[in-house]
XYZ file of N, CA, C and O in Angstrom:
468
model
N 84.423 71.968 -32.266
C 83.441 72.041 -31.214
C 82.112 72.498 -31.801
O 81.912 73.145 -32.829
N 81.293 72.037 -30.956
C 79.538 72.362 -31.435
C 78.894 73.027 -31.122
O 77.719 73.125 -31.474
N 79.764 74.020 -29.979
C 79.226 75.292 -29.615
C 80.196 76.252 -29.262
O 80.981 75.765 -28.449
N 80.429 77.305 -29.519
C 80.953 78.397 -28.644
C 81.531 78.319 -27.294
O 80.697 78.295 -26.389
N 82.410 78.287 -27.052
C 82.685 78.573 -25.642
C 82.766 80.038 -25.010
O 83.116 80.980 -25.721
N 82.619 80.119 -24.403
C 81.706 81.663 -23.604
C 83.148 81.543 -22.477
O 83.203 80.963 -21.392
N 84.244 82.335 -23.215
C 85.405 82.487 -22.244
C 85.411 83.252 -20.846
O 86.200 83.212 -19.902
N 83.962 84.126 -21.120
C 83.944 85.189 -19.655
C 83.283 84.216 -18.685
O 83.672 84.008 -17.536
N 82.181 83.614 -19.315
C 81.461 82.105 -17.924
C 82.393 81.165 -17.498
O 82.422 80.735 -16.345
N 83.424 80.712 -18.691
C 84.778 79.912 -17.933
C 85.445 80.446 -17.000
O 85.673 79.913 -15.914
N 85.889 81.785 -17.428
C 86.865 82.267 -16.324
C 85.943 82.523 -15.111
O 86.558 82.378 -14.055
N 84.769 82.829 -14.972
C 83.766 83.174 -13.517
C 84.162 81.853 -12.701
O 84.646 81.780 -11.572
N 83.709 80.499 -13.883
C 83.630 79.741 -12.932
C 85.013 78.892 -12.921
O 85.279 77.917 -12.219
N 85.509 79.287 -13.518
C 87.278 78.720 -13.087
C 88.139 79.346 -12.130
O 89.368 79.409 -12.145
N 87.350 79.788 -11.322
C 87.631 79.993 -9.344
C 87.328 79.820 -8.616
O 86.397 80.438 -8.099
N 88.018 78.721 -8.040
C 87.191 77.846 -6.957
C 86.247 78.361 -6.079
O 85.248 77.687 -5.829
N 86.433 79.616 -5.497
C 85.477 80.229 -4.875
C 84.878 80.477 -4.926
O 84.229 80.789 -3.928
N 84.282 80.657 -6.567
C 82.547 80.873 -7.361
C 82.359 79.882 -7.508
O 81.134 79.829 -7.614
N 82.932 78.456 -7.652
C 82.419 77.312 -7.674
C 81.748 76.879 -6.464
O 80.645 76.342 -6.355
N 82.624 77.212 -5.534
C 82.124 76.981 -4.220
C 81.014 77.481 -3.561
O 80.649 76.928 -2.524
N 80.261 78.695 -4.115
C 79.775 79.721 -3.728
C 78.538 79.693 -4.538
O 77.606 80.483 -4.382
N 78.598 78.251 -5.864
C 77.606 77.999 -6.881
C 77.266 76.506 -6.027
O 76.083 76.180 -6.116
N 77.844 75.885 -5.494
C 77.627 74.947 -4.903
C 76.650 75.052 -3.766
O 75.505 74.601 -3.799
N 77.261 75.756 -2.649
C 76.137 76.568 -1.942
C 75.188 76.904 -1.960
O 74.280 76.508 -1.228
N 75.109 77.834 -2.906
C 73.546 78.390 -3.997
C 72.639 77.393 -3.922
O 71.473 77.446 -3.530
N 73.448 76.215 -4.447
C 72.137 75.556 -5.372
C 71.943 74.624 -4.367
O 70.905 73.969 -4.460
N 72.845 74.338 -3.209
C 72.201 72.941 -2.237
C 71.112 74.439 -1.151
O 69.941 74.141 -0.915
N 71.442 75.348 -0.813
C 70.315 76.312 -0.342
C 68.896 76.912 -1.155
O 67.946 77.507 -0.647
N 69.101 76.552 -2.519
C 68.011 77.713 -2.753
C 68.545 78.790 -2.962
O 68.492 79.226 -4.112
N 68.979 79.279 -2.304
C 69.598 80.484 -2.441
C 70.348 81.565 -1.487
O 70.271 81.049 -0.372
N 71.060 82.850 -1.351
C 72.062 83.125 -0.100
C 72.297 84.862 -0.842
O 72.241 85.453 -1.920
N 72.559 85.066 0.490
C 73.159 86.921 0.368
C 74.804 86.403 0.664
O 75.239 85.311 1.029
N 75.594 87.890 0.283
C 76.817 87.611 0.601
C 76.930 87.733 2.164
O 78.129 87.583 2.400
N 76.464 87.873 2.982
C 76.709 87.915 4.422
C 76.742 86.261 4.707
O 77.665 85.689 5.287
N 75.224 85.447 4.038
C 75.212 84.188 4.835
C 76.131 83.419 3.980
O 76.241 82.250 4.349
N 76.860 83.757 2.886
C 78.066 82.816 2.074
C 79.322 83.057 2.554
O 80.209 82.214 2.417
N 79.564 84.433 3.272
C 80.635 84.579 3.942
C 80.964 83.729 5.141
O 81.964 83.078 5.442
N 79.652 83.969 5.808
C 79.605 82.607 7.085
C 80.193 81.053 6.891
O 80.450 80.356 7.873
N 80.345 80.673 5.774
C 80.505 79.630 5.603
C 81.654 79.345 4.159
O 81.721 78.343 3.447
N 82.342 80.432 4.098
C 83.647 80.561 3.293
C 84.640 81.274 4.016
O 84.460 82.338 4.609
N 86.100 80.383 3.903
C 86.907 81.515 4.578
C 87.604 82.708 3.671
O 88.753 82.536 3.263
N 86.843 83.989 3.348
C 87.184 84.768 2.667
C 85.876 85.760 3.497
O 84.938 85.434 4.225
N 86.346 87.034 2.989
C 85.064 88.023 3.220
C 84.276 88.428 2.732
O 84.186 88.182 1.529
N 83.237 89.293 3.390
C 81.895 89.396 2.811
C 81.879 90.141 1.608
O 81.081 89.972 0.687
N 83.234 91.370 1.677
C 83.257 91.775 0.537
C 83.689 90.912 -0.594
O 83.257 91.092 -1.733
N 84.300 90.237 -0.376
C 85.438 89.108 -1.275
C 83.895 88.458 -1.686
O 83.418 88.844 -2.753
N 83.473 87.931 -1.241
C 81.671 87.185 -1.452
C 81.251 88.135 -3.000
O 81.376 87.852 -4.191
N 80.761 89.242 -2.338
C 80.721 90.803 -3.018
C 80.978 90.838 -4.338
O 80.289 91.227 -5.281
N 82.251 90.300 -4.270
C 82.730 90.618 -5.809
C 82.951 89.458 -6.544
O 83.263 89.121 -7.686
N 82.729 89.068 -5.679
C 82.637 87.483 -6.782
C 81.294 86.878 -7.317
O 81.224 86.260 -8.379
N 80.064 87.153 -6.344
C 78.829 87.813 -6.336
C 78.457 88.769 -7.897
O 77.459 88.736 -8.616
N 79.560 89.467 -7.986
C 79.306 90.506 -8.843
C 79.877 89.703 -10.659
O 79.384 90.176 -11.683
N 80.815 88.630 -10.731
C 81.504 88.186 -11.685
C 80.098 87.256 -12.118
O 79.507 87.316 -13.196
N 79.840 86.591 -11.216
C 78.644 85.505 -11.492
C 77.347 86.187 -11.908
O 76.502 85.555 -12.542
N 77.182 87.365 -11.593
C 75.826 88.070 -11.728
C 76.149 88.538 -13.344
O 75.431 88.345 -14.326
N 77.375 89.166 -13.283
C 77.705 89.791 -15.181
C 77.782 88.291 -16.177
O 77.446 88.319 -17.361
N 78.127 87.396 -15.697
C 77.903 86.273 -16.658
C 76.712 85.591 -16.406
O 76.594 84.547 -17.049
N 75.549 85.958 -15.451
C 74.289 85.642 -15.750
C 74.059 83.804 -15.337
O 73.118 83.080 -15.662
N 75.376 83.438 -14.474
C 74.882 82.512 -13.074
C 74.415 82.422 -12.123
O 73.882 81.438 -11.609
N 74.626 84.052 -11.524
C 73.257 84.270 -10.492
C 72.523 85.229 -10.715
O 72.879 85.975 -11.627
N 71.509 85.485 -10.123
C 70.442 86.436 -10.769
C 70.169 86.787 -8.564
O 70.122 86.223 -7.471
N 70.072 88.301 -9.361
C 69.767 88.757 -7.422
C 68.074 89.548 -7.229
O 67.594 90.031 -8.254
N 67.497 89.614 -6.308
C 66.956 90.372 -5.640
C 66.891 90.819 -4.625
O 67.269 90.113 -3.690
N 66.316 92.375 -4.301
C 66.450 92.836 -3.602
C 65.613 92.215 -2.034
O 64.572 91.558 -2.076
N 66.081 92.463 -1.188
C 65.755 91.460 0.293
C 66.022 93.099 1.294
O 67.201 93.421 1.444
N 65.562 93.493 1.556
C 65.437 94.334 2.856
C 66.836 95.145 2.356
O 66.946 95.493 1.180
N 67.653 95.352 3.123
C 69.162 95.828 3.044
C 69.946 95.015 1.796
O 70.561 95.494 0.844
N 69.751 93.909 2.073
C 70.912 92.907 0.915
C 70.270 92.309 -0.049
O 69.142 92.685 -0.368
N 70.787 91.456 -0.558
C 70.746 91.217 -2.062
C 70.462 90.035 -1.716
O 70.742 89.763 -0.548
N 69.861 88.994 -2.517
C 69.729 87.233 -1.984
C 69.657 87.013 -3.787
O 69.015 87.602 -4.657
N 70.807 85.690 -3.834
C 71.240 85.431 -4.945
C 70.906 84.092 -5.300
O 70.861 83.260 -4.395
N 70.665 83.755 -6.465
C 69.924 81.705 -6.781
C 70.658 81.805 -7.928
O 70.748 82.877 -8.527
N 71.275 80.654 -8.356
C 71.840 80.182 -9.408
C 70.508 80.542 -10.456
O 69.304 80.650 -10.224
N 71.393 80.685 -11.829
C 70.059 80.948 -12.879
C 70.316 79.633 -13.593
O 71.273 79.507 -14.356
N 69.397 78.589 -13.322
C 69.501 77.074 -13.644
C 69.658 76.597 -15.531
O 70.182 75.577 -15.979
N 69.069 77.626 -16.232
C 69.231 77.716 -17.716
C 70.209 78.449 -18.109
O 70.217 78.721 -19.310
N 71.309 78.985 -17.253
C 72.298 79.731 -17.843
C 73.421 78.628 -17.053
O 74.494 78.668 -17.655
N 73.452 77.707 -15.928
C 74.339 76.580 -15.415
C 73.796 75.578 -16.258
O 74.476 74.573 -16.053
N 72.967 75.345 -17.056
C 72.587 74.433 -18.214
C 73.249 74.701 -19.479
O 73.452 73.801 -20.293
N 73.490 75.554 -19.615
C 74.074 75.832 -20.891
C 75.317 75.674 -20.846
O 75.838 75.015 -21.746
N 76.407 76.420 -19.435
C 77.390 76.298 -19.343
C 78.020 74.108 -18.962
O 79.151 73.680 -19.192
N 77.071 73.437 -18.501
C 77.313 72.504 -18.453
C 77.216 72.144 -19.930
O 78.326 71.987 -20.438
N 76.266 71.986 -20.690
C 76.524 72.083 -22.299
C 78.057 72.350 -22.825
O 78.666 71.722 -23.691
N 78.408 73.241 -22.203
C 79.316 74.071 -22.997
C 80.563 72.567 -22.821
O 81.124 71.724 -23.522
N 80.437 73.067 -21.194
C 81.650 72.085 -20.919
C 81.648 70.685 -21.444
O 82.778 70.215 -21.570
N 80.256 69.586 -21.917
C 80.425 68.874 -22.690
C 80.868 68.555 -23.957
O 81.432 67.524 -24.326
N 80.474 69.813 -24.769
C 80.976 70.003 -25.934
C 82.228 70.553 -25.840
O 82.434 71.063 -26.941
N 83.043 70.706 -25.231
C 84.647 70.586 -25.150
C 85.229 69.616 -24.382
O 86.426 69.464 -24.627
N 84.730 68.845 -23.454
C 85.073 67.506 -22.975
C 85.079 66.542 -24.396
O 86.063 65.830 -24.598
N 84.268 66.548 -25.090
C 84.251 65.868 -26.117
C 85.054 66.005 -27.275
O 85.417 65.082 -28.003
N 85.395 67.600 -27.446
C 86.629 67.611 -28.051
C 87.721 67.002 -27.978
O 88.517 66.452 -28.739
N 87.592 67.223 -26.835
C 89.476 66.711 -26.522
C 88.987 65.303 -26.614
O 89.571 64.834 -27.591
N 88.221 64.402 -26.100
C 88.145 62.918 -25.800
C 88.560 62.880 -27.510
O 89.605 62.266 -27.724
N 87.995 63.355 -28.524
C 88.491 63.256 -30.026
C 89.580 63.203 -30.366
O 90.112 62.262 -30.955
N 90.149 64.388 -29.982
C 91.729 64.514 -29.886
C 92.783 63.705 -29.592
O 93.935 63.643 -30.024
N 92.118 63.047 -28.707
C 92.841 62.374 -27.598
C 92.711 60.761 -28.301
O 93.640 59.953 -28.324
N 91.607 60.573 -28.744
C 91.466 59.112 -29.998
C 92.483 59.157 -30.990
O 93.286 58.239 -31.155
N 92.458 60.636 -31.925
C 93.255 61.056 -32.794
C 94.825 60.803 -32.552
O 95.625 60.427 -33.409
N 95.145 61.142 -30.949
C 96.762 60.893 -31.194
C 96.796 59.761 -30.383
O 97.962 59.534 -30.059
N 96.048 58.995 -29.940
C 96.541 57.260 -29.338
C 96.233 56.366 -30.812
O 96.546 55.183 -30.946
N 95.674 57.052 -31.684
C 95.699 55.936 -32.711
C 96.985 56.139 -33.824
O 97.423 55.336 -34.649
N 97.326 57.259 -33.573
C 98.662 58.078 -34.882
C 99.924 57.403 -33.572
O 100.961 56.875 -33.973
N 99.645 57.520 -32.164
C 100.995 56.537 -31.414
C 101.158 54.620 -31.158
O 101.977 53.802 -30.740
N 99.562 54.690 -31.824
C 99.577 53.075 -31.520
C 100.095 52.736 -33.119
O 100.843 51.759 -33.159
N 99.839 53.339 -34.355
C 100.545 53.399 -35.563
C 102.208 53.589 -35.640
O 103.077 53.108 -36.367
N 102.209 54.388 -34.695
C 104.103 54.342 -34.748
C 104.763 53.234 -33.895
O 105.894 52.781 -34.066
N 103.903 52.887 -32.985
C 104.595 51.644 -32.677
C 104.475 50.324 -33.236
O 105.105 49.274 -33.104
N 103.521 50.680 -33.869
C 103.038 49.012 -34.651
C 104.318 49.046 -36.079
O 104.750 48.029 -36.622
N 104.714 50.471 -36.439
C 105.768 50.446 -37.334
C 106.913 49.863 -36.924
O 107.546 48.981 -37.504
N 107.279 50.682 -35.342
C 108.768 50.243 -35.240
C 108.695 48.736 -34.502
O 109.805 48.425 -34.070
N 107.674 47.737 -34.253
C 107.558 46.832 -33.740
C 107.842 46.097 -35.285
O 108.754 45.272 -35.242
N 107.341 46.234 -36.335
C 107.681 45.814 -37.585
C 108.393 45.376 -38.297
O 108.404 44.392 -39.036
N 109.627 46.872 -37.850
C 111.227 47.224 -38.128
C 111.959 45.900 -37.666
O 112.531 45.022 -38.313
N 111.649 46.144 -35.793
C 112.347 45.501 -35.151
C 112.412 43.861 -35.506
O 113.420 43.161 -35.607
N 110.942 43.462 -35.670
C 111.020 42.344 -36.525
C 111.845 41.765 -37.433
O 112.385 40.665 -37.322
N 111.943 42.654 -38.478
C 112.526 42.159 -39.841
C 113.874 42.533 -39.599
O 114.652 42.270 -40.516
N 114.419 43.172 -38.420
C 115.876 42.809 -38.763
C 116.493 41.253 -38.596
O 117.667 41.021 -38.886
């Protein structure tokens, strides 16, 4: 691979509910955990702390708003992580060349075999 994979930004966003909650984000502009709760079935605290996973890996970035917090995707840190995920999509697509050509070789052997008996 051609970059690092950043295992703490995978695991943030390998729960559907920060995905969901990054999805949100970015078709609004932006959201507190009260108005993401409105529109997830989980709670505001549950929002809260998931709120809090995305903020330590530096997908959302918050400010302060009266009482609450209002949160926006940080668009150069979901750039990078889309990066990321290309450069391991591409791994495997390698991988994945690597063993259909080592199984299209074993059958072209025993198709061979079968021949010459």
């Amino acid at each position: 691979m051609t970059a690092a994979v950043d295992d703490d930004l995978w695991s943030a966003v390998g729960d559907p509910t920060r995905r969901r909650m990054l999805d949100l984000l970015l078709a609004d502009g932006d959201g507190t955990a009260t108005s993401l709760s409105e529109r997830l079935p989980v709670t505001r605290q549950a929002i809260a702390k998931h709120l809090g996973v995305l903020d330590r890996v530096g997908l959302v970035r918050s400010t302060a708003a009266g009482r609450e917090r209002r949160y926006r995707v940080d668009e150069a840190q979901l750039a990078r992580a889309v990066g990321q995920l290309s450069s391991v999509g591409a791994a495997w697509d390698a991988r994945l060349r690597r063993i259909k050509r080592i199984a299209e070789a074993v059958q072209r052997t025993k198709d061979q075999r079968a021949t010459q008996q």
